[in-house]
Coordinates of C-alpha atoms in Angstrom, one line a residue:
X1275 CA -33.0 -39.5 63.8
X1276 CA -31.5 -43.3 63.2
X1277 CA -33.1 -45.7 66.3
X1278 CA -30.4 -48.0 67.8
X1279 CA -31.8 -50.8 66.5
X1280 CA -30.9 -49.1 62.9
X1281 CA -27.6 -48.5 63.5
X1282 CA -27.4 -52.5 64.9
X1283 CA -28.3 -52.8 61.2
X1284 CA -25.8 -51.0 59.5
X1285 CA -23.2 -52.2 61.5
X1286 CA -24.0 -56.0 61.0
X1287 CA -24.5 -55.1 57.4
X1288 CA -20.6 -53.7 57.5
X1289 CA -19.4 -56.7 59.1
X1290 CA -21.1 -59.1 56.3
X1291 CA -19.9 -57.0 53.5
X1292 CA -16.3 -57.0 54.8
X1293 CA -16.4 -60.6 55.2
X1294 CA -17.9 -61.3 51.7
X1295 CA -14.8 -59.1 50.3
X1296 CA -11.9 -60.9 52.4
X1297 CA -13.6 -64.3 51.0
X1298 CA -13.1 -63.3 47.6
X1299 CA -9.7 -62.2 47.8
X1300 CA -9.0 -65.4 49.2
X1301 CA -10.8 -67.7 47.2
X1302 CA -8.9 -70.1 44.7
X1303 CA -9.1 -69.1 41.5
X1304 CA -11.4 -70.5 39.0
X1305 CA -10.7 -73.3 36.6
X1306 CA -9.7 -71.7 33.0
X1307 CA -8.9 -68.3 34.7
X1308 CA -5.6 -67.1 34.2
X1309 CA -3.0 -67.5 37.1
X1310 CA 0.3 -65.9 38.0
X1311 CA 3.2 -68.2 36.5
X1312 CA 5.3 -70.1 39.7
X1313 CA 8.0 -68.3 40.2
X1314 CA 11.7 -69.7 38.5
X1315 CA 13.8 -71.8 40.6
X1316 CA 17.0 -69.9 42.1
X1317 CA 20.0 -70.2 39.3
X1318 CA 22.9 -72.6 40.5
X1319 CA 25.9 -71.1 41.0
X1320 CA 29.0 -72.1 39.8
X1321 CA 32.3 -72.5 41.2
X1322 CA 34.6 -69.6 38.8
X1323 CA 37.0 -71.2 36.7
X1324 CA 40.7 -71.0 38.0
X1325 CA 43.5 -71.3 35.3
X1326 CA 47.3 -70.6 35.9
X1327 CA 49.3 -67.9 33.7
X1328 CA 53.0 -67.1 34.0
X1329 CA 54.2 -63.7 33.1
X1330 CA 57.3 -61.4 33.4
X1331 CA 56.5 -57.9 35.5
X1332 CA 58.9 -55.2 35.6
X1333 CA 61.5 -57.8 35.2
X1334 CA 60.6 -60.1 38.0
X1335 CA 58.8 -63.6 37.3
X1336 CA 55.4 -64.0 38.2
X1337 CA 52.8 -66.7 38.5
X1338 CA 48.9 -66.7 39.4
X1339 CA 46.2 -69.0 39.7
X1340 CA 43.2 -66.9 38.5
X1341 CA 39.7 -66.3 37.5
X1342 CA 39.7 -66.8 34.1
X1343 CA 37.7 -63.4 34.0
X1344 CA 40.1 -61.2 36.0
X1345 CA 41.4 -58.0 34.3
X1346 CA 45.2 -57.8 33.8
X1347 CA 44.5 -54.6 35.8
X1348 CA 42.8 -56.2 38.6
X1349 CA 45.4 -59.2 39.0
X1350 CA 48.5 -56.3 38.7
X1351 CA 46.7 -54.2 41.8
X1352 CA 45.0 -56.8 43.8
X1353 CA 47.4 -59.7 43.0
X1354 CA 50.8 -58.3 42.7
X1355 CA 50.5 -55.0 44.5
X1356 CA 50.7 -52.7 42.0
X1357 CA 48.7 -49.8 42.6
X1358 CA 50.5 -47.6 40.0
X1359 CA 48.1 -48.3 37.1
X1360 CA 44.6 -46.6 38.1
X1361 CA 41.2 -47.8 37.2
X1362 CA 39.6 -45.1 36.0
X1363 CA 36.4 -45.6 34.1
X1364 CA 37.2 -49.8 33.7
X1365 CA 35.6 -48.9 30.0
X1366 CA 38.9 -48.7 28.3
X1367 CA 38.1 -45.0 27.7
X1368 CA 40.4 -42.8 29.8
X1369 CA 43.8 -44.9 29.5
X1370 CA 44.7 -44.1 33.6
X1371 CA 45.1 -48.2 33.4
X1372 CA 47.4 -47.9 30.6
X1373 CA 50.8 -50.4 30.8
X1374 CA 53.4 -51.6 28.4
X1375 CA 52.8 -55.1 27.4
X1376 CA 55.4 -56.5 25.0
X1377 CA 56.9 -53.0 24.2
X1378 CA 53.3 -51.8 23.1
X1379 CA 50.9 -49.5 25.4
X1380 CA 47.5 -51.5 26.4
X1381 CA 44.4 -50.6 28.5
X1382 CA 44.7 -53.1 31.6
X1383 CA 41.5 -53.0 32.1
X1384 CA 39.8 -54.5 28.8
X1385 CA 42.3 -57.6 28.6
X1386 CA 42.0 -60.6 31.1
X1387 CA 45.5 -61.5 33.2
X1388 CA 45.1 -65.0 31.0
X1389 CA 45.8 -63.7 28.0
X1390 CA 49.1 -62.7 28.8
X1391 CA 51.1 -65.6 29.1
X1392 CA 54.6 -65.5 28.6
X1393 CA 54.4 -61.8 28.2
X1394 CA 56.7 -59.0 29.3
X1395 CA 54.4 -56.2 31.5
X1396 CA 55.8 -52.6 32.5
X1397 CA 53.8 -51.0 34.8
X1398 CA 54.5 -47.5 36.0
X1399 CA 57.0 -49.2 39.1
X1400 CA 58.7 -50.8 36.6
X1401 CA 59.4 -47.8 34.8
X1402 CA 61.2 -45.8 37.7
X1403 CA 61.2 -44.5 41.1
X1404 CA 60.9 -41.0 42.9
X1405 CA 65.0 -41.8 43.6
X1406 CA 65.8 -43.2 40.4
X1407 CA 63.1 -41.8 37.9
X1408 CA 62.7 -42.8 34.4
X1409 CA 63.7 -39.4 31.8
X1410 CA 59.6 -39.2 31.3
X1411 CA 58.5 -39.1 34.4
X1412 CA 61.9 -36.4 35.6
X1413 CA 60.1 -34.3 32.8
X1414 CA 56.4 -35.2 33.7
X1415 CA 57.4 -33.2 37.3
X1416 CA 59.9 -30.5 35.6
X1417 CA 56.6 -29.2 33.2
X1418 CA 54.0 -30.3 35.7
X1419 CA 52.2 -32.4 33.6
X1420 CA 50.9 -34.0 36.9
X1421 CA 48.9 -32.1 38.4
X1422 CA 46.1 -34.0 40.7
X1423 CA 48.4 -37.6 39.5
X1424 CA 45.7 -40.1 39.0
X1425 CA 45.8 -40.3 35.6
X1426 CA 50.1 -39.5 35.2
X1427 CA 50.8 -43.3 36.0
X1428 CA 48.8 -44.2 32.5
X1429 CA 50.2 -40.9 30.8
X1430 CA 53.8 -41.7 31.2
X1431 CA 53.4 -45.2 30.0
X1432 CA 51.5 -44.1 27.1
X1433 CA 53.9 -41.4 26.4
X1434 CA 57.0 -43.8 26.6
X1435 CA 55.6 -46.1 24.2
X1436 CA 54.8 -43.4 22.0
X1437 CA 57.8 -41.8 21.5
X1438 CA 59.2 -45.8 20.5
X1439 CA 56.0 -45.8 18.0
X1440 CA 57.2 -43.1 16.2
X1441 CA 60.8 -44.1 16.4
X1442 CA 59.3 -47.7 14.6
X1443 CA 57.8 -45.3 11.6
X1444 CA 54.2 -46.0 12.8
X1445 CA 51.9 -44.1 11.3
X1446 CA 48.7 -42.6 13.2
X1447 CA 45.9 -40.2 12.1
X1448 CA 47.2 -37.2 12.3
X1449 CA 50.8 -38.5 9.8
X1450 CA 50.0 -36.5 6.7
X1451 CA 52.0 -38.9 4.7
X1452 CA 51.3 -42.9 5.5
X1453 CA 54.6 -44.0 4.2
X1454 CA 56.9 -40.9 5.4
X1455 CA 59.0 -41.1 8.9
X1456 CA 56.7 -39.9 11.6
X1457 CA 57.7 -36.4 13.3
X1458 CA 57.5 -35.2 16.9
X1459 CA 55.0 -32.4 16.6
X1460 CA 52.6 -31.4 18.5
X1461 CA 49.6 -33.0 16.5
X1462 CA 51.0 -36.3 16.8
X1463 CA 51.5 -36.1 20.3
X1464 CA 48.0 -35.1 20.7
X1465 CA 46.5 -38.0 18.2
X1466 CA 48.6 -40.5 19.6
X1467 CA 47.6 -39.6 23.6
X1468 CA 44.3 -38.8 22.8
X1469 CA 43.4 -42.3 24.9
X1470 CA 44.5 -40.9 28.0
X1471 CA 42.2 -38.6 29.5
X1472 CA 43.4 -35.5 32.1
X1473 CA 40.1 -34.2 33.8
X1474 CA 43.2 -31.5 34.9
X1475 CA 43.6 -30.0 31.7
X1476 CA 47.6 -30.7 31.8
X1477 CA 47.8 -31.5 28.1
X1478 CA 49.9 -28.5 27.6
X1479 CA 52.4 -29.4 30.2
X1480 CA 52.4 -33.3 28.7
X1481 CA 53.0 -32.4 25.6
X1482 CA 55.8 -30.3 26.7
X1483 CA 57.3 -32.8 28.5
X1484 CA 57.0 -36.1 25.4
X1485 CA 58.5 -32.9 23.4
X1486 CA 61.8 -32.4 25.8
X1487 CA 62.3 -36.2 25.9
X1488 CA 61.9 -36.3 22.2
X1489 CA 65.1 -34.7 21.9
X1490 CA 62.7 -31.5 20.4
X1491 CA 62.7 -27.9 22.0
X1492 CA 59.6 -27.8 24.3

């Protein structure tokens, strides 16, 4: 059995070892040894740079002073009120942000507001209202092609400038002849609004409803 005076021994001999350790830790490293690199000074900010565009909106003049890296989507909802046009993925992928810009269909989202200067924009309020709604969107509710609505607002403005792309003879990938008249079938339709994404599944009842205001049997 261990005498007191050996476990006096031991313990001392714990102290001294624990202090030997903490003094190495602590020591400064030697000269040649390899260091940890000082850390990078913080990055300066910047103030964002503010730039004034002038644009027409469902008719009415409009002009903002904004960051030069604002979305046309983000200045129409956060700027100008307009909620219509939805941000969906902001990746230019499911077309709920879709608006008429100069009689052609963009994805808000992927253009910046300063781009746009002098331009004519259509959002979905621009295009009717529940008491004075525009033919597509009357047919959009007569075929439920609505469903849950988030994406409808894009649908409609898609489906408006489409029918007025085939009108102009544009051709897409489904024409079978390039330099023939576009028709209104149902494979266009589907080519030409593939952009616009319905995680409802109303495709059927869209299609149904471009068709009607086509001037074709649905």
């Amino acid at each position: 059995m261990p005498s007191s005076r050996d476990l006096d021994l031991s313990r001392r001999g714990l102290l001294i070892g624990a202090a030997a350790s903490a003094a190495a830790v602590a020591a400064p490293p030697i000269a040649g040894a390899q260091t940890t690199p000082a850390a990078a000074p913080p990055a300066i900010l910047e103030a964002p740079v503010v730039a004034r565009v002038s644009f027409t909106v469902n008719g009415s003049a409009r002009e903002l002073a904004v960051d030069t890296r604002t979305t046309l989507l983000d200045a129409l909802r956060e700027r100008l009120a307009l909620p219509g046009a939805k941000k969906g993925c902001d990746h230019g992928q499911c077309g709920a942000c879709t608006v008429i810009v100069d009689g052609r269909r963009i994805n808000s989202c992927l253009t910046l507001a300063v781009m746009h200067e002098g331009d004519a924009i259509t959002t979905i309020e621009g295009l009717g209202n529940p008491g004075a709604m525009h033919p597509m969107q009357a047919a959009f509710v007569r075929h439920d092609g609505y469903q849950c609505g988030f994406c409808t607002p894009g649908q409609i403005c898609s489906a408006v400038a489409v029918l007025d792309e085939i009108r102009a003879g544009i051709p897409s990938h489904a024409s079978g002849d390039l330099d023939a008249v576009p028709q209104v079938t149902a494979a266009e339709l589907r080519e030409r609004m593939s952009g616009n994404i319905c995680r409802c599944g109303a495709y059927p009842n869209i299609v149904d409803a471009i068709t009607e205001i086509a001037g074709r049997p649905a």
